[in-house]
mmCIF file of C-alpha atoms and ligand atoms in Angstrom:
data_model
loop_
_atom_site.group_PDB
_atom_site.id
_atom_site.type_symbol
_atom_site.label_atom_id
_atom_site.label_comp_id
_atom_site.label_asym_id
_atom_site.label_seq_id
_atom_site.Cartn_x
_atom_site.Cartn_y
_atom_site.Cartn_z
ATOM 1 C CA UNK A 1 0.000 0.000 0.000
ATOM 2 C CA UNK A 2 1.599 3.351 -0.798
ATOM 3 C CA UNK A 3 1.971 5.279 2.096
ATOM 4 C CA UNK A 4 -0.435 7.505 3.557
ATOM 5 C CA UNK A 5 1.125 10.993 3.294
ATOM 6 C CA UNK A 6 1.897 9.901 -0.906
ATOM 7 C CA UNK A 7 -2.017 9.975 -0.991
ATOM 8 C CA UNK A 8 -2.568 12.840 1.002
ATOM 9 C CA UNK A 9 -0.351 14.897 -1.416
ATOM 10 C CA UNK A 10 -2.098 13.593 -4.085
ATOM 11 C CA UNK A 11 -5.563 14.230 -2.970
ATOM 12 C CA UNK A 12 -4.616 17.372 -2.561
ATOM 13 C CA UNK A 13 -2.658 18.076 -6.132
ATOM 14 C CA UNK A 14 -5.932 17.415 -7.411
ATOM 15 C CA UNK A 15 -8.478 19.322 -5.545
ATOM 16 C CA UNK A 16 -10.461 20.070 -8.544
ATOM 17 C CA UNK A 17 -11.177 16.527 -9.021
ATOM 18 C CA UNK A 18 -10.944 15.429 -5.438
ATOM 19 C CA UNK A 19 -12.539 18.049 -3.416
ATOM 20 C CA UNK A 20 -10.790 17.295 -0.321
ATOM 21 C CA UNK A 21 -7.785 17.501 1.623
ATOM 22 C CA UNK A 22 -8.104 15.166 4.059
ATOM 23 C CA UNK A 23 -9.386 11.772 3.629
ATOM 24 C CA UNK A 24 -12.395 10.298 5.830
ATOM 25 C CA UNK A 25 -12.238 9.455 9.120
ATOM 26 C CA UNK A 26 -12.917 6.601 10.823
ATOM 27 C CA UNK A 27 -15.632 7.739 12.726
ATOM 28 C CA UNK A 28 -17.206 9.040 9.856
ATOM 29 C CA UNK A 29 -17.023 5.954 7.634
ATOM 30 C CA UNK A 30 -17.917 3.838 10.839
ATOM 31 C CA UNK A 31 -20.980 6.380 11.273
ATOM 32 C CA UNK A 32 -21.600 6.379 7.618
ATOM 33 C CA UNK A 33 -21.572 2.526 6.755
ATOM 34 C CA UNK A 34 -23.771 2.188 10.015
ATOM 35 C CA UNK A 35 -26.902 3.452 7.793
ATOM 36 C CA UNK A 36 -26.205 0.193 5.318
ATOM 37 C CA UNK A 37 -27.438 -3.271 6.547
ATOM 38 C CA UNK A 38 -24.619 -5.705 4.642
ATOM 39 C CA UNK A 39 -26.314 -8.619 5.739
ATOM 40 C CA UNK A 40 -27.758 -9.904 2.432
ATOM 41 C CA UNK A 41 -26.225 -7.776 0.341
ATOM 42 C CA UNK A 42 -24.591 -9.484 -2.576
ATOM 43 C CA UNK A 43 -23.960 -6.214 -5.377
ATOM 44 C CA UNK A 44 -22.373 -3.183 -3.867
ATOM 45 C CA UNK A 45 -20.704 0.143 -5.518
ATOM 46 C CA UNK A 46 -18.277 2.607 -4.310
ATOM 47 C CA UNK A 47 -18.060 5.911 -5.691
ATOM 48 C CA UNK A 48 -14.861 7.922 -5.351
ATOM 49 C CA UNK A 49 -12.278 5.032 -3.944
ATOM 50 C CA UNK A 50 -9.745 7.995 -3.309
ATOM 51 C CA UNK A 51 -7.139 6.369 -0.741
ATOM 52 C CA UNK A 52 -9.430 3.331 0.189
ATOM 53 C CA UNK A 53 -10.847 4.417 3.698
ATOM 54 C CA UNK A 54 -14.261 3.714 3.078
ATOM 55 C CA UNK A 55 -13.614 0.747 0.636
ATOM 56 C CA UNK A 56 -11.816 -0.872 3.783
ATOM 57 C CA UNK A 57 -14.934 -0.180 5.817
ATOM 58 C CA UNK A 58 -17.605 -1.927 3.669
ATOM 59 C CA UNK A 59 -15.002 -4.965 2.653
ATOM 60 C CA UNK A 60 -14.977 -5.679 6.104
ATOM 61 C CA UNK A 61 -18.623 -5.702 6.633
ATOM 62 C CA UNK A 62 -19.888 -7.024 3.422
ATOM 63 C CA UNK A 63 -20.751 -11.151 2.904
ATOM 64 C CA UNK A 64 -17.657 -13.020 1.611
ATOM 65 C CA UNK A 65 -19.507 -13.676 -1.462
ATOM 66 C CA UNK A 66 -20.781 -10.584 -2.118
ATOM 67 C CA UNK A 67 -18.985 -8.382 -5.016
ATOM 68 C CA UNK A 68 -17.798 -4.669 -4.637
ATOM 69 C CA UNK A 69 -17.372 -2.700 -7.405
ATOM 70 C CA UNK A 70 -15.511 0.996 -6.715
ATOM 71 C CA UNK A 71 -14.930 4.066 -8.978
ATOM 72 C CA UNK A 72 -12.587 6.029 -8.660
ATOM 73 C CA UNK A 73 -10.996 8.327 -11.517
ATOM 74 C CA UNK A 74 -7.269 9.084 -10.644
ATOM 75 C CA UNK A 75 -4.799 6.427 -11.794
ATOM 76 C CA UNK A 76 -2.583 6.639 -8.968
ATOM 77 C CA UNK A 77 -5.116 5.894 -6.077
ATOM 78 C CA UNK A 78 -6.937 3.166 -8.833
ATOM 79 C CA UNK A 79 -3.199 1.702 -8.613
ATOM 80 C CA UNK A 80 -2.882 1.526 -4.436
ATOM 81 C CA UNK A 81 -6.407 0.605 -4.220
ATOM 82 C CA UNK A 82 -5.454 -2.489 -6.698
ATOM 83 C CA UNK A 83 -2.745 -3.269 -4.196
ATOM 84 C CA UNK A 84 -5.188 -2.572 -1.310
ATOM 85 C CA UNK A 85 -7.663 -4.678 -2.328
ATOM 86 C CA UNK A 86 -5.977 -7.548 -4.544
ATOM 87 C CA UNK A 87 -9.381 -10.212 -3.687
ATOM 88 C CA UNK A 88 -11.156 -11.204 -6.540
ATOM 89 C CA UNK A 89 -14.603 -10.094 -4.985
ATOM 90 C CA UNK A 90 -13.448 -6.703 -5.095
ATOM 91 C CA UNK A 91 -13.225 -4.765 -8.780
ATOM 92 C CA UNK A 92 -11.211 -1.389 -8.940
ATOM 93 C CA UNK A 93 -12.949 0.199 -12.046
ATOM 94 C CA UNK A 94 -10.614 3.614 -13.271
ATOM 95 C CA UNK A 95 -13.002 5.357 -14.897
ATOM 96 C CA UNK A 96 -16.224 7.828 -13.848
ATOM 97 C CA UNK A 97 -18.912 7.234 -12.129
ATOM 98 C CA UNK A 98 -20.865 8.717 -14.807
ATOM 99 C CA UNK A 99 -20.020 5.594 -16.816
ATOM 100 C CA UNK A 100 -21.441 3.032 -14.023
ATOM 101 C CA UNK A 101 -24.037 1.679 -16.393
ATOM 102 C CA UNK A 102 -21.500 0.285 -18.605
ATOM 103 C CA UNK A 103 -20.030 -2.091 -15.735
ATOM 104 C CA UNK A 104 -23.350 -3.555 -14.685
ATOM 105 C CA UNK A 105 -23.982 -6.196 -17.460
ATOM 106 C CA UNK A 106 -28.091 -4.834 -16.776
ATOM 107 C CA UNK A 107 -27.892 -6.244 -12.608
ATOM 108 C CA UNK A 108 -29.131 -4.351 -10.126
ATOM 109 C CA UNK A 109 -27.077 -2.607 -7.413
ATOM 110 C CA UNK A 110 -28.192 -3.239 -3.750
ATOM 111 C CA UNK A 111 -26.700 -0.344 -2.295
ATOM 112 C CA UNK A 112 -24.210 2.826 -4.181
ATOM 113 C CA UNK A 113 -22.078 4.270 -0.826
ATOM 114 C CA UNK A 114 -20.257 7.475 -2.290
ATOM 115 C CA UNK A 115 -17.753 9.913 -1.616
ATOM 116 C CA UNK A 116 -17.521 11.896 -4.886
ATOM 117 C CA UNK A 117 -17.482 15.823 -4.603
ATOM 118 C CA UNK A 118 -20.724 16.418 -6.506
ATOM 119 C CA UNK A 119 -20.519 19.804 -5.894
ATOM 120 C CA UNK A 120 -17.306 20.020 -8.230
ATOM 121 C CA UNK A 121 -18.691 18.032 -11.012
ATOM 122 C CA UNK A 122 -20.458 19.522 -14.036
ATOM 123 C CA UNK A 123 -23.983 19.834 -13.912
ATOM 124 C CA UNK A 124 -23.948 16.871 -17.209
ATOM 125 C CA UNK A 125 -21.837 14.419 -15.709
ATOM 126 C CA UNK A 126 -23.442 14.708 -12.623
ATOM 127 C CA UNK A 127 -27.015 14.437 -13.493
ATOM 128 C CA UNK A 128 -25.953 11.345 -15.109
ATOM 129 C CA UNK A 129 -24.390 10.051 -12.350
ATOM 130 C CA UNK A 130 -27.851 10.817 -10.285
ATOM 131 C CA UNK A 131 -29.722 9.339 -13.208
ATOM 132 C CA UNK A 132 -27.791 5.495 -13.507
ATOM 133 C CA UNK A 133 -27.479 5.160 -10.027
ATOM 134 C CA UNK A 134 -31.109 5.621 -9.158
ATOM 135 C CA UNK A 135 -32.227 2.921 -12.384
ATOM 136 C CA UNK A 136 -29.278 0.901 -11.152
ATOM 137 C CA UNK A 137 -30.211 0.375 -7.632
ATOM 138 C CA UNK A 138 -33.103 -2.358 -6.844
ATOM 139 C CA UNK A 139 -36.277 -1.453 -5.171
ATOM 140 C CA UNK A 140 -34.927 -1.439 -1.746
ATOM 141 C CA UNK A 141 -31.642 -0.150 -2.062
ATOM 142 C CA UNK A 142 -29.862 2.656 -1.055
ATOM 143 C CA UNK A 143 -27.513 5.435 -1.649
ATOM 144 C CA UNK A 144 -25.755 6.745 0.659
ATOM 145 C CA UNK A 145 -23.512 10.240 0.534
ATOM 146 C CA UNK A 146 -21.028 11.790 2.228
ATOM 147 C CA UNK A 147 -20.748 15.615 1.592
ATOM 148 C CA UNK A 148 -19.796 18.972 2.922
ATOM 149 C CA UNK A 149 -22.949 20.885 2.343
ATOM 150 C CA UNK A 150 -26.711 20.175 3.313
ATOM 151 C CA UNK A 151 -27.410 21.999 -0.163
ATOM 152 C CA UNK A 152 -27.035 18.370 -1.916
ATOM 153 C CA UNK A 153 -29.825 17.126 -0.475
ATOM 154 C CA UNK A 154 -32.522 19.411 -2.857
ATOM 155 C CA UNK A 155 -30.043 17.941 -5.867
ATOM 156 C CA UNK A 156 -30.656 14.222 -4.714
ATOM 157 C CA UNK A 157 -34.710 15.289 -3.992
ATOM 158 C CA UNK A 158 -34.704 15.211 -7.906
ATOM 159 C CA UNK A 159 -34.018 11.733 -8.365
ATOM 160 C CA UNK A 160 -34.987 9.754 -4.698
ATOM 161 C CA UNK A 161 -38.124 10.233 -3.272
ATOM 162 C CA UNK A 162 -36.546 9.798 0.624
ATOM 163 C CA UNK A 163 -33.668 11.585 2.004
ATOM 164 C CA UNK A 164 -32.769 11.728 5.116
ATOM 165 C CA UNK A 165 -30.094 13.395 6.906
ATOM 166 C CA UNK A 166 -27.076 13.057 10.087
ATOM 167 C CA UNK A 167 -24.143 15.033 10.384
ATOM 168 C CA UNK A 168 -20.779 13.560 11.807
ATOM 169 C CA UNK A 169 -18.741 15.961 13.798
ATOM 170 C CA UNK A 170 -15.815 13.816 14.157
ATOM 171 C CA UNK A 171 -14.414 14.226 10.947
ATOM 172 C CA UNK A 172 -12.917 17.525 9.549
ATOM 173 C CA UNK A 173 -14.288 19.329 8.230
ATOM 174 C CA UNK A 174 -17.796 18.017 10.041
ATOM 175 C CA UNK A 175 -19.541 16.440 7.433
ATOM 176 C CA UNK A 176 -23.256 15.171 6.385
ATOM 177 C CA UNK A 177 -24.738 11.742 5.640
ATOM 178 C CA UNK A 178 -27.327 11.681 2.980
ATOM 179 C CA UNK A 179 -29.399 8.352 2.832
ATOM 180 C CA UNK A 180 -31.746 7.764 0.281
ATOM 181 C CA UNK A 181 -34.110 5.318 -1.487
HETATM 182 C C1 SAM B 201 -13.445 13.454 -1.312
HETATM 183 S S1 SAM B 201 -12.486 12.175 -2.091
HETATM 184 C C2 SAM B 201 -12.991 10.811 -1.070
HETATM 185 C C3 SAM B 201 -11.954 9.739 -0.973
HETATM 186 C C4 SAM B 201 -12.244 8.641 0.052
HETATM 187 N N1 SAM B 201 -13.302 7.765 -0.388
HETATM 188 C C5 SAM B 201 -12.614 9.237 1.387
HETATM 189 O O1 SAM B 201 -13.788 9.119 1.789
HETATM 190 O O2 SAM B 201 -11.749 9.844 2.021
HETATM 191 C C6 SAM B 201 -13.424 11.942 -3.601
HETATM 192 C C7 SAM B 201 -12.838 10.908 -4.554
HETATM 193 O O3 SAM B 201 -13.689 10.822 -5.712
HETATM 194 C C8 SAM B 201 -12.869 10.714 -6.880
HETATM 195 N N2 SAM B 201 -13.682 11.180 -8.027
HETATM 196 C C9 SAM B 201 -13.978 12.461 -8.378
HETATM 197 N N3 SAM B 201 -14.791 12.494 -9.450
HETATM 198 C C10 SAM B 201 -15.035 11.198 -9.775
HETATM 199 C C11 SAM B 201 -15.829 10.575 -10.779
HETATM 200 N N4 SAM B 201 -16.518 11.293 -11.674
HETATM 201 N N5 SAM B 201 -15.879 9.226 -10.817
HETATM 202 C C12 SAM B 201 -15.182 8.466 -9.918
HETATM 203 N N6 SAM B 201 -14.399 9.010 -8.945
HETATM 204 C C13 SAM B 201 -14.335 10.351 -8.865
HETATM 205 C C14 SAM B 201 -11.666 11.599 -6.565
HETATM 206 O O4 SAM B 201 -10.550 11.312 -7.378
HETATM 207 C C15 SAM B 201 -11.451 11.282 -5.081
HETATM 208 O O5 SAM B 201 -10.589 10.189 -4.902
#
């Protein structure tokens, strides 16, 4: 795994695309994975991989036989997550999140946990990204968000009918948990 403080420069080389300088905390990806039940759940997507910390979270929740699939579009974090994560049950896809529908082979998703700054993505992409993932998530699945600002919840409002909100303090800077079906 490349170390830390490599990914922390390069999350922050990129803060167009990454939207971030720190990565998650534990206490918000344990807070944030505590709205998804993994019992049962066999198809699960990551948006926004970044340096792994919430990737590590679900893998060690989800069933053994469950797949994840995770997004992420900067090469060198797609490379450490390869290393990260070299178990067949868990796919590191380099390319957007806009372009989910095309790894899917037509199944259904049973839950879409994401990190991506939505904010910083143009309006296009990102509708598209709102669009797929609500058609590729089955009837009682959910998506769950992790953002800076409470505005993205009237952006989600377009596409899922129930949002509903926390905010994690222990993380900096403090940051809300959308979760919505
Ligand atoms: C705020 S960082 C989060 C990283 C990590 N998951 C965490 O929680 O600390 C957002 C990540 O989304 C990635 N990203 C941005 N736009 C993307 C897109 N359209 N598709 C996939 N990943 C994207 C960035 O490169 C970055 O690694």
């Amino acid at each position: 795994m490349k170390n830390k403080g490599v990914l922390i420069k390069e999350l922050c080389k990129n803060i167009s695309t990454t939207g971030a300088i720190t990565f998650s905390s534990t206490s918000l990806v344990n807070k944030m994975l505590s709205y998804a039940n993994f019992e049962g759940l066999k198809f699960i997507v990551e948006l926004g991989g970044g340096d792994g910390s919430i990737t590590k979270g679900i893998v060690e929740r989800m069933d053994p036989d469950a797949l994840l699939l995770v997004f992420e579009i900067n090469k060198p974090f797609c490379e450490a997550l390869e290393k990260q994560f070299p178990q067949d049950n868990v796919k590191i896809i380099c390319d957007s999140a806009e372009n989910l529908d095309k790894y899917l082979n037509g199944q259904k998703v049973d839950i879409i946990l994401s990190s991506l700054p939505l904010t910083l993505i143009k309006k296009d992409a990102r509708e598209e990204i709102y669009k797929k993932s609500k058609n590729a998530i089955n009837g009682q699945g959910k998506f769950i968000q992790i953002c800076y600002s409470y505005l993205l919840k009237y952006q989600f409002a377009g596409y899922f009918g129930n949002i509903k909100s926390y905010l994690s303090v222990k993380n900096f800077p403090p940051t809300f948990i959308l979760v919505c079906n």
